[in-house]
mmCIF file of C-alpha atoms in Angstrom:
data_model
loop_
_atom_site.group_PDB
_atom_site.id
_atom_site.type_symbol
_atom_site.label_atom_id
_atom_site.label_comp_id
_atom_site.label_asym_id
_atom_site.label_seq_id
_atom_site.Cartn_x
_atom_site.Cartn_y
_atom_site.Cartn_z
ATOM 1 C CA TYR A 1 -5.631 10.781 14.858
ATOM 2 C CA LYS A 2 -6.172 9.528 11.323
ATOM 3 C CA MET A 3 -6.730 5.909 10.347
ATOM 4 C CA TRP A 4 -7.168 4.127 7.018
ATOM 5 C CA ALA A 5 -8.454 0.546 7.048
ATOM 6 C CA ILE A 6 -9.580 -2.074 4.566
ATOM 7 C CA ASP A 7 -13.053 -3.445 5.247
ATOM 8 C CA LEU A 8 -13.150 -7.032 4.008
ATOM 9 C CA ARG A 9 -16.861 -7.358 4.806
ATOM 10 C CA GLN A 10 -17.678 -4.668 2.259
ATOM 11 C CA GLY A 11 -15.523 -6.050 -0.518
ATOM 12 C CA TYR A 12 -12.072 -4.688 0.302
ATOM 13 C CA VAL A 13 -13.242 -1.079 0.600
ATOM 14 C CA ILE A 14 -10.821 1.480 2.056
ATOM 15 C CA HIS A 15 -12.335 3.394 4.973
ATOM 16 C CA TYR A 16 -10.958 6.542 6.578
ATOM 17 C CA TYR A 17 -11.607 7.604 10.192
ATOM 18 C CA GLU A 18 -10.582 10.509 12.428
ATOM 19 C CA SER A 19 -10.476 10.854 16.210
ATOM 20 C CA THR A 20 -9.465 13.562 18.654
ATOM 21 C CA ASP A 21 -8.801 11.136 21.517
ATOM 22 C CA GLY A 22 -8.070 7.745 19.925
ATOM 23 C CA LEU A 23 -11.229 6.295 21.493
ATOM 24 C CA LYS A 24 -14.195 7.810 19.633
ATOM 25 C CA TRP A 25 -13.928 7.656 15.859
ATOM 26 C CA THR A 26 -15.908 9.308 13.068
ATOM 27 C CA ASP A 27 -18.168 7.266 10.837
ATOM 28 C CA PRO A 28 -16.184 5.688 8.003
ATOM 29 C CA LYS A 29 -15.569 7.675 4.848
ATOM 30 C CA VAL A 30 -14.977 5.601 1.701
ATOM 31 C CA ILE A 31 -11.660 6.298 -0.041
ATOM 32 C CA ASN A 32 -11.716 5.200 -3.669
ATOM 33 C CA VAL A 33 -8.468 3.956 -5.139
ATOM 34 C CA ASP A 34 -8.592 2.433 -8.595
ATOM 35 C CA TYR A 35 -5.825 0.460 -10.280
ATOM 36 C CA GLU A 36 -4.533 0.584 -13.826
ATOM 37 C CA ASN A 37 -5.585 -3.085 -13.888
ATOM 38 C CA PRO A 38 -9.228 -3.271 -12.663
ATOM 39 C CA ASN A 39 -8.759 -6.895 -11.529
ATOM 40 C CA ILE A 40 -6.583 -5.906 -8.538
ATOM 41 C CA ARG A 41 -7.732 -5.547 -4.919
ATOM 42 C CA HIS A 42 -6.000 -4.095 -1.881
ATOM 43 C CA TRP A 43 -4.884 -6.094 1.107
ATOM 44 C CA HIS A 44 -2.608 -3.900 3.283
ATOM 45 C CA LEU A 45 -1.893 -0.190 3.080
ATOM 46 C CA ASP A 46 0.219 2.582 4.516
ATOM 47 C CA VAL A 47 -0.496 6.306 4.173
ATOM 48 C CA ILE A 48 1.876 9.199 4.791
ATOM 49 C CA HIS A 49 1.341 12.937 4.664
ATOM 50 C CA SER A 50 4.083 14.745 2.754
ATOM 51 C CA PRO A 51 4.521 18.055 0.928
ATOM 52 C CA LYS A 52 2.901 16.290 -2.056
ATOM 53 C CA GLY A 53 -0.266 15.490 -0.065
ATOM 54 C CA TYR A 54 -1.387 12.016 0.985
ATOM 55 C CA GLU A 55 0.696 9.183 -0.398
ATOM 56 C CA MET A 56 -0.548 5.615 -0.192
ATOM 57 C CA LEU A 57 1.431 2.397 -0.521
ATOM 58 C CA LEU A 58 -0.668 -0.736 -1.030
ATOM 59 C CA SER A 59 0.077 -4.425 -1.208
ATOM 60 C CA ALA A 60 -2.466 -5.858 -3.607
ATOM 61 C CA SER A 61 -3.198 -8.985 -5.593
ATOM 62 C CA PRO A 62 -5.489 -10.167 -8.397
ATOM 63 C CA LYS A 63 -9.153 -10.415 -7.328
ATOM 64 C CA THR A 64 -9.193 -14.022 -8.516
ATOM 65 C CA ASN A 65 -6.353 -15.019 -6.186
ATOM 66 C CA ASP A 66 -7.175 -15.693 -2.521
ATOM 67 C CA ASP A 67 -3.523 -16.491 -1.833
ATOM 68 C CA HIS A 68 -2.310 -13.179 -0.446
ATOM 69 C CA GLY A 69 1.258 -14.371 -0.861
ATOM 70 C CA HIS A 70 1.281 -13.297 -4.522
ATOM 71 C CA MET A 71 1.237 -9.520 -4.163
ATOM 72 C CA SER A 72 2.952 -6.498 -5.653
ATOM 73 C CA LEU A 73 3.333 -3.003 -4.171
ATOM 74 C CA TYR A 74 1.307 -0.128 -5.619
ATOM 75 C CA TYR A 75 1.426 3.635 -5.094
ATOM 76 C CA ALA A 76 -1.292 6.311 -5.307
ATOM 77 C CA PHE A 77 -1.435 9.918 -4.100
ATOM 78 C CA SER A 78 -4.007 12.596 -3.343
ATOM 79 C CA LYS A 79 -3.833 16.283 -2.500
ATOM 80 C CA ASP A 80 -7.063 16.123 -0.462
ATOM 81 C CA ASN A 81 -7.367 12.493 0.765
ATOM 82 C CA GLU A 82 -10.459 12.137 -1.423
ATOM 83 C CA ASN A 83 -9.373 12.001 -5.045
ATOM 84 C CA TYR A 84 -6.513 9.530 -5.440
ATOM 85 C CA SER A 85 -4.515 8.878 -8.574
ATOM 86 C CA LYS A 86 -4.747 5.441 -10.142
ATOM 87 C CA ALA A 87 -2.592 3.037 -8.181
ATOM 88 C CA ARG A 88 0.469 2.007 -10.165
ATOM 89 C CA VAL A 89 2.983 -0.748 -9.495
ATOM 90 C CA ILE A 90 6.211 0.379 -7.849
ATOM 91 C CA LEU A 91 7.637 -3.072 -7.071
ATOM 92 C CA ASN A 92 6.904 -6.636 -8.173
ATOM 93 C CA PRO A 93 8.139 -9.882 -6.646
ATOM 94 C CA ARG A 94 11.167 -11.292 -8.421
ATOM 95 C CA SER A 95 9.298 -14.369 -9.653
ATOM 96 C CA GLY A 96 11.097 -17.018 -11.649
ATOM 97 C CA THR A 97 14.252 -16.536 -9.602
ATOM 98 C CA ASN A 98 15.768 -17.948 -6.420
ATOM 99 C CA TYR A 99 15.618 -14.569 -4.631
ATOM 100 C CA TRP A 100 14.144 -14.380 -1.131
ATOM 101 C CA ASP A 101 11.178 -12.262 -2.372
ATOM 102 C CA ASN A 102 10.301 -14.348 -5.439
ATOM 103 C CA LYS A 103 6.649 -15.058 -4.531
ATOM 104 C CA GLY A 104 5.158 -11.887 -3.097
ATOM 105 C CA LEU A 105 5.628 -8.571 -1.345
ATOM 106 C CA TYR A 106 3.753 -8.033 1.854
ATOM 107 C CA ARG A 107 3.374 -5.514 4.669
ATOM 108 C CA SER A 108 5.062 -2.332 3.549
ATOM 109 C CA SER A 109 5.688 1.159 4.818
ATOM 110 C CA LEU A 110 6.610 4.368 3.029
ATOM 111 C CA VAL A 111 8.778 7.066 4.605
ATOM 112 C CA TYR A 112 9.587 10.476 3.144
ATOM 113 C CA ALA A 113 12.602 12.229 4.702
ATOM 114 C CA ASN A 114 15.145 14.753 3.425
ATOM 115 C CA SER A 115 13.513 14.824 -0.035
ATOM 116 C CA ARG A 116 13.919 11.058 -0.412
ATOM 117 C CA TYR A 117 11.491 8.106 -0.298
ATOM 118 C CA TYR A 118 12.183 4.901 1.632
ATOM 119 C CA CYS A 119 10.032 1.826 1.140
ATOM 120 C CA PHE A 120 10.308 -0.948 3.729
ATOM 121 C CA TYR A 121 8.684 -4.234 2.706
ATOM 122 C CA SER A 122 8.642 -7.880 3.616
ATOM 123 C CA GLY A 123 9.020 -10.654 1.096
ATOM 124 C CA ILE A 124 7.666 -14.150 0.666
ATOM 125 C CA ASN A 125 9.680 -16.967 -0.875
ATOM 126 C CA VAL A 126 8.064 -19.714 -2.988
ATOM 127 C CA LYS A 127 9.700 -22.507 -0.965
ATOM 128 C CA THR A 128 10.010 -21.113 2.550
ATOM 129 C CA GLY A 129 7.249 -18.520 2.936
ATOM 130 C CA PRO A 130 7.873 -15.185 4.690
ATOM 131 C CA VAL A 131 11.620 -14.699 5.008
ATOM 132 C CA GLY A 132 12.829 -11.135 5.209
ATOM 133 C CA ILE A 133 12.531 -7.388 5.222
ATOM 134 C CA ALA A 134 14.141 -4.997 2.748
ATOM 135 C CA VAL A 135 14.373 -1.305 2.091
ATOM 136 C CA ILE A 136 14.583 0.485 -1.222
ATOM 137 C CA SER A 137 14.934 4.231 -1.688
ATOM 138 C CA GLY A 138 14.894 6.931 -4.334
ATOM 139 C CA ASN A 139 13.896 10.459 -5.223
ATOM 140 C CA ASP A 140 10.390 9.399 -6.215
ATOM 141 C CA PRO A 141 8.236 6.296 -5.596
ATOM 142 C CA PHE A 142 8.672 4.991 -9.139
ATOM 143 C CA HIS A 143 12.469 5.147 -9.166
ATOM 144 C CA MET A 144 13.686 3.340 -6.072
ATOM 145 C CA ASN A 145 16.244 0.578 -5.761
#
């Protein structure tokens, strides 16, 4: 078993654990993921193992914003689960519109199947709050619709 978790007590640090039985876990290993914008911090993440290596999808927001409703989705990858690329935006909320996901993007999951990426995410609306789930897909994480 492999588990990645965000430790809020240590300042939003990503920890990685392994277990052979799902009961006893290794001590945490810190996984460093930096952003192109250093003022971003992670909130939720999903990691898949693909032919490319380890691919991480993160919902993240500005460090100055405690409202986790204003988040975008970011992507980073690693061949060894130690050295990750800088996390880059793959999807922003459609702010300034009346769309259902105009405030923020939340819990997300990345799937790689048949040489194609699928990103499932939930959206938050400015007026109504959490309202829906969507899927986008494409041949690479930065070109999905």
